[in-house]
Short mmCIF file of C-alpha atoms and ligand atoms in Angstrom, two decimals:
data_model
loop_
_atom_site.label_atom_id
_atom_site.label_comp_id
_atom_site.label_asym_id
_atom_site.label_seq_id
_atom_site.Cartn_x
_atom_site.Cartn_y
_atom_site.Cartn_z
CA UNK A 1105 83.20 -56.31 -10.38
CA UNK A 1106 86.00 -57.93 -8.61
CA UNK A 1107 85.18 -60.16 -5.66
CA UNK A 1108 88.33 -60.62 -3.01
CA UNK A 1109 87.82 -64.49 -1.36
CA UNK A 1110 89.43 -67.34 -0.06
CA UNK A 1111 87.40 -70.76 0.16
CA UNK A 1112 87.71 -71.14 3.79
CA UNK A 1113 86.56 -67.99 4.79
CA UNK A 1114 83.51 -65.88 5.55
CA UNK A 1115 83.51 -64.95 2.16
CA UNK A 1116 81.78 -68.08 1.26
CA UNK A 1117 78.73 -65.99 2.22
CA UNK A 1118 79.37 -63.54 -0.55
CA UNK A 1119 80.46 -65.81 -2.90
CA UNK A 1120 77.00 -67.37 -2.36
CA UNK A 1121 75.32 -63.94 -2.65
CA UNK A 1122 77.12 -63.63 -5.82
CA UNK A 1123 75.79 -67.03 -7.20
CA UNK A 1124 71.94 -66.57 -6.24
CA UNK A 1125 72.26 -62.92 -8.14
CA UNK A 1126 74.02 -65.06 -11.19
CA UNK A 1127 75.73 -62.01 -12.12
CA UNK A 1128 79.45 -61.84 -13.72
CA UNK A 1129 82.05 -61.16 -11.53
CA UNK A 1130 85.95 -62.05 -11.35
CA UNK A 1131 86.98 -64.01 -8.13
CA UNK A 1132 90.23 -62.91 -6.89
CA UNK A 1133 91.60 -65.64 -4.12
CA UNK A 1134 94.01 -63.76 -1.33
CA UNK A 1135 96.34 -66.18 -0.41
CA UNK A 1136 96.24 -66.44 3.61
CA UNK A 1137 99.46 -69.10 3.71
CA UNK A 1138 101.37 -66.35 2.32
CA UNK A 1139 99.95 -63.48 4.25
CA UNK A 1140 98.60 -61.59 1.06
CA UNK A 1141 96.02 -60.09 3.28
CA UNK A 1142 98.69 -58.04 4.67
CA UNK A 1143 100.14 -56.87 1.56
CA UNK A 1144 99.96 -53.00 0.69
CA UNK A 1145 98.32 -53.95 -2.48
CA UNK A 1146 95.35 -55.45 -0.62
CA UNK A 1147 95.70 -53.12 2.41
CA UNK A 1148 94.79 -50.37 -0.03
CA UNK A 1149 91.57 -52.16 -0.76
CA UNK A 1150 90.56 -53.34 3.02
CA UNK A 1151 92.67 -51.94 5.57
CA UNK A 1152 91.49 -54.39 8.00
CA UNK A 1153 93.52 -57.02 5.88
CA UNK A 1154 90.15 -59.62 5.71
CA UNK A 1155 88.43 -61.00 2.91
CA UNK A 1156 85.70 -60.60 1.59
CA UNK A 1157 86.03 -57.37 -0.17
CA UNK A 1158 84.08 -56.34 -3.47
CA UNK A 1159 85.42 -53.61 -6.21
CA UNK A 1160 82.85 -52.20 -8.27
CA UNK A 1161 82.89 -49.31 -10.90
CA UNK A 1162 85.53 -47.34 -8.70
CA UNK A 1163 83.90 -48.09 -5.10
CA UNK A 1164 85.07 -50.93 -2.66
CA UNK A 1165 82.70 -52.37 -0.24
CA UNK A 1166 83.85 -54.57 2.55
CA UNK A 1167 81.82 -56.89 5.61
CA UNK A 1168 79.64 -59.63 4.45
CA UNK A 1169 76.50 -58.12 5.37
CA UNK A 1170 77.26 -54.85 3.69
CA UNK A 1171 78.61 -56.37 0.38
CA UNK A 1172 75.39 -58.72 0.67
CA UNK A 1173 73.23 -55.64 0.96
CA UNK A 1174 74.93 -53.69 -1.80
CA UNK A 1175 74.70 -56.46 -4.33
CA UNK A 1176 71.16 -56.62 -3.67
CA UNK A 1177 70.67 -53.06 -4.38
CA UNK A 1178 73.10 -52.94 -7.39
CA UNK A 1179 70.71 -55.78 -9.10
CA UNK A 1180 67.22 -54.71 -8.11
CA UNK A 1181 65.65 -57.00 -10.78
CA UNK A 1182 66.78 -59.91 -9.04
CA UNK A 1183 64.65 -59.09 -6.53
CA UNK A 1184 66.91 -60.37 -3.46
CA UNK A 1185 65.44 -56.98 -1.07
CA UNK A 1186 62.21 -55.65 -0.42
CA UNK A 1187 61.55 -52.48 -2.21
CA UNK A 1188 63.14 -49.16 -0.31
CA UNK A 1189 59.49 -48.42 0.70
CA UNK A 1190 58.06 -51.85 1.72
CA UNK A 1191 57.33 -51.81 5.19
CA UNK A 1192 59.16 -55.32 4.88
CA UNK A 1193 62.44 -53.07 4.91
CA UNK A 1194 62.17 -52.86 8.99
CA UNK A 1195 62.61 -56.61 9.40
CA UNK A 1196 65.20 -56.80 6.35
CA UNK A 1197 67.13 -54.38 8.15
CA UNK A 1198 67.02 -56.35 11.76
CA UNK A 1199 68.38 -59.61 9.56
CA UNK A 1200 70.89 -57.80 8.10
CA UNK A 1201 72.53 -55.76 11.19
CA UNK A 1202 71.81 -58.74 13.98
CA UNK A 1203 74.17 -61.22 11.92
CA UNK A 1204 77.40 -59.37 12.35
CA UNK A 1205 76.62 -56.96 15.16
CA UNK A 1206 75.20 -58.80 17.69
CA UNK A 1207 75.39 -62.55 17.11
CA UNK A 1208 78.68 -63.10 15.76
CA UNK A 1209 80.55 -61.48 18.61
CA UNK A 1210 78.60 -63.31 20.98
CA UNK A 1211 79.40 -66.66 19.61
CA UNK A 1212 82.90 -65.95 18.88
CA UNK A 1213 84.11 -65.17 22.48
CA UNK A 1214 82.06 -67.79 23.61
CA UNK A 1215 83.51 -70.21 21.19
CA UNK A 1216 87.09 -69.40 23.30
CA UNK A 1217 85.25 -69.53 26.56
CA UNK A 1218 84.51 -65.91 27.17
CA UNK A 1219 81.53 -64.67 28.66
CA UNK A 1220 81.56 -60.61 29.17
CA UNK A 1221 80.81 -60.35 32.77
CA UNK A 1222 78.22 -57.52 32.07
CA UNK A 1223 75.69 -58.79 29.83
CA UNK A 1224 73.78 -55.31 30.41
CA UNK A 1225 76.53 -53.20 28.92
CA UNK A 1226 77.66 -56.03 26.24
CA UNK A 1227 75.99 -55.43 22.88
CA UNK A 1228 75.57 -58.90 22.16
CA UNK A 1229 73.99 -59.57 25.56
CA UNK A 1230 74.53 -63.24 26.39
CA UNK A 1231 73.67 -66.60 25.12
CA UNK A 1232 70.13 -66.83 26.39
CA UNK A 1233 69.41 -63.74 24.85
CA UNK A 1234 71.09 -64.45 21.82
CA UNK A 1235 69.58 -68.14 21.28
CA UNK A 1236 66.08 -66.54 21.99
CA UNK A 1237 66.77 -63.84 19.50
CA UNK A 1238 67.77 -66.13 16.86
CA UNK A 1239 64.71 -68.72 17.64
CA UNK A 1240 62.46 -65.68 17.39
CA UNK A 1241 63.54 -64.33 14.05
CA UNK A 1242 63.82 -68.27 12.50
CA UNK A 1243 61.03 -68.71 10.19
CA UNK A 1244 58.99 -72.31 10.88
CA UNK A 1245 58.34 -72.35 7.01
CA UNK A 1246 60.13 -70.58 4.01
CA UNK A 1247 61.97 -67.67 4.30
CA UNK A 1248 63.10 -65.07 6.70
CA UNK A 1249 60.47 -62.48 5.02
CA UNK A 1250 57.74 -64.93 4.16
CA UNK A 1251 57.70 -66.64 0.95
CA UNK A 1252 60.41 -64.83 -0.93
CA UNK A 1253 63.95 -65.85 -0.73
CA UNK A 1254 65.61 -62.87 0.24
CA UNK A 1255 69.43 -61.19 1.05
CA UNK A 1256 68.27 -61.76 4.84
CA UNK A 1257 68.36 -65.34 4.62
CA UNK A 1258 72.21 -65.34 3.15
CA UNK A 1259 73.25 -63.03 5.88
CA UNK A 1260 71.22 -64.55 8.67
CA UNK A 1261 70.77 -67.98 7.22
CA UNK A 1262 74.55 -67.66 6.35
CA UNK A 1263 76.15 -66.73 9.97
CA UNK A 1264 73.30 -69.79 11.31
CA UNK A 1265 74.96 -72.03 9.16
CA UNK A 1266 78.58 -70.73 9.64
CA UNK A 1267 77.87 -71.19 13.56
CA UNK A 1268 76.43 -74.72 13.06
CA UNK A 1269 79.90 -75.81 10.91
CA UNK A 1270 82.00 -74.31 13.47
CA UNK A 1271 80.04 -75.68 16.75
CA UNK A 1272 79.14 -72.17 17.72
CA UNK A 1273 75.84 -73.11 18.54
CA UNK A 1274 73.61 -76.32 19.53
CA UNK A 1275 70.46 -75.55 16.68
CA UNK A 1276 67.01 -75.78 17.80
CA UNK A 1277 65.09 -78.01 15.63
CA UNK A 1278 63.23 -75.08 14.03
CA UNK A 1279 67.06 -73.77 13.21
CA UNK A 1280 68.10 -77.01 11.96
CA UNK A 1281 65.14 -77.26 9.55
CA UNK A 1282 65.67 -73.60 8.35
CA UNK A 1283 69.62 -74.39 7.68
CA UNK A 1284 68.64 -77.59 6.11
CA UNK A 1285 66.23 -75.60 3.69
CA UNK A 1286 69.32 -73.08 2.95
CA UNK A 1287 71.68 -75.88 2.33
CA UNK A 1288 69.59 -77.24 -0.13
CA UNK A 1289 69.52 -74.54 -2.69
CA UNK A 1290 71.86 -74.92 -5.93
CA UNK A 1291 73.55 -72.00 -5.06
CA UNK A 1292 74.65 -72.53 -1.69
CA UNK A 1293 75.67 -76.21 -2.50
CA UNK A 1294 77.76 -74.92 -5.72
CA UNK A 1295 79.56 -72.24 -3.04
CA UNK A 1296 80.45 -74.30 0.09
CA UNK A 1297 81.70 -77.38 -1.69
CA UNK A 1298 85.31 -76.52 0.28
CA UNK A 1299 83.82 -76.50 3.41
CA UNK A 1300 82.47 -79.94 2.80
CA UNK A 1301 85.44 -81.50 1.30
N1 GSH B 1520 83.62 -58.53 9.66
C1 GSH B 1520 84.14 -59.08 8.73
C2 GSH B 1520 85.00 -60.27 9.05
C3 GSH B 1520 85.70 -60.90 7.71
C4 GSH B 1520 86.85 -61.67 8.74
O1 GSH B 1520 86.92 -62.10 9.63
N2 GSH B 1520 87.59 -62.71 7.80
C5 GSH B 1520 88.58 -63.05 7.84
C6 GSH B 1520 88.22 -64.98 7.19
S1 GSH B 1520 86.65 -65.61 7.85
C7 GSH B 1520 90.06 -62.93 7.33
O2 GSH B 1520 90.07 -62.23 6.20
N3 GSH B 1520 90.81 -63.42 8.06
C8 GSH B 1520 92.66 -62.63 7.58
C9 GSH B 1520 93.06 -62.23 8.56
O3 GSH B 1520 92.66 -61.56 9.49
O4 GSH B 1520 94.39 -62.08 8.64
C10 GSH B 1520 83.20 -59.11 7.57
O5 GSH B 1520 82.20 -59.52 7.51
O6 GSH B 1520 83.33 -59.51 6.52
#
């Protein structure tokens, strides 16, 4: 299994997922400075020219949430996702999809001072709606799906953590406490050193 990464990129989240799983894999660093992400060899793996990407047994997965979900399913014995027939799967999917589909575009645009003029048609709504969604989905104690830490925490919590690092949002006390619990995990600490140095 090959993980295409760059230490200062969103691949930190898939790297964290791999560390939580503790499974053998090869790290392939894509050098942004030389534009390696636009090389024909890398574009053949991800035509978006972005990291992360994962190659496993003849298949390629791109997009942070898709890679994390794939890995959780690939290693079910690690119990980082609810069983496919569990009702918890409903919340699990919400956490996986809301991060990249809704919150990230909202924050990324807001960070450059852009507010979509029509929150009704913009898929990410507006900041008050986004923050209300985060507040309602952030657990008071424990993890997104309850007592068991899952991939929902890596993807949703990872996006909250990333957003706080880049000043994309001001966390409420509940969000700050949740991200604090995530940051205390050994696998998180082991994979986020580059951001902290
Ligand atoms: N939607 C993508 C975003 C990936 C992304 O934006 N990666 C950035 C680094 S954080 C990248 O590879 N940038 C290099 C480039 O666009 O040239 C995902 O979830 O994986």
